C-alpha angles and dihedrals in degrees: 000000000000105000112233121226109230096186095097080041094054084053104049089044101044080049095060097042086050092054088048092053090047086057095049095043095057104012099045103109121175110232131174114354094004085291103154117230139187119246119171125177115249088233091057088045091058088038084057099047086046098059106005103044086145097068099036091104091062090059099050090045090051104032122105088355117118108248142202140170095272092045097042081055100049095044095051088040093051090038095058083039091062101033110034103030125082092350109065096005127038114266117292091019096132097035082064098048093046086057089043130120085221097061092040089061093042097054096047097053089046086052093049093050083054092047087052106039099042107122099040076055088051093054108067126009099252114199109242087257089065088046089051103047087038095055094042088055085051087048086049098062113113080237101051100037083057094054091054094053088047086053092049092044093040110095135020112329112018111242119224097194080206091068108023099149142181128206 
């Protein structure tokens, strides 16, 4: 059997479950019983249409809809399911990135810059393109950069995000 290469995968998967976090981080308003609900502004709904038309379903799968954690999982996990596997990558691609070394890491370092940079992001709305330039020059620091490469070699079986394949 050919081994697919999940790089390109891990990428398009840890991007979808980023744009859903930067929903839920500036469109997220509590409504009635503390219950959390999407709302996002007509005008961020076309700016997203217009550059990210990738990632529009997941807006109109998420907007005006009550959300939780267990739902905000499900819908990102069905929506990489249905739109990722077995369409733009093979079949089981992304089961077998969500179970992979390389998505783990890049979840947890996405989750660290967020972790870090917080209140600048409270600040201003930034559209998902700022997050996202702003997150790859972080990744980009010799330090952190360092500390990537120390998460992927860290373990049993070191992880070169370049070659992660699957047979």
């Amino acid at each position: 059997m050919a081994k697919i290469d999940l790089t390109p995968v891990v990428r398009d998967v840890a991007e979808v479950f980023q744009f859903e976090h930067w929903i839920r981080f500036y469109f997220l308003e509590e409504r009635e019983e503390g219950k959390l609900f999407v709302n996002i502004p007509e005008e961020v709904v076309q700016i997203i249409h217009d550059h990210h038309a990738h990632l529009a379903g997941l807006v109109a799968l998420m907007n005006q809809t009550e959300i939780d954690y267990n739902k905000s999982v499900a819908t990102v996990s069905e929506y990489v399911a249905a739109r990722l596997d077995g369409d733009k990558y093979e079949a089981n691609s992304v089961g077998a990135v969500l179970d992979s070394k390389a998505f783990k890491v890049e979840m947890y370092v996405f989750n660290l810059w967020l972790k870090g940079h917080e209140e600048m992001l409270d600040e201003v709305v930034y559209g998902f393109d700022g997050w996202a330039d702003m997150y790859k020059q972080w990744k980009e620091a010799e330090e952190v950069k360092a500390y990537i490469l120390k998460l992927h070699s860290s373990g049993t079986g070191a992880l070169d995000l370049q070659s992660e394949t699957v047979q």
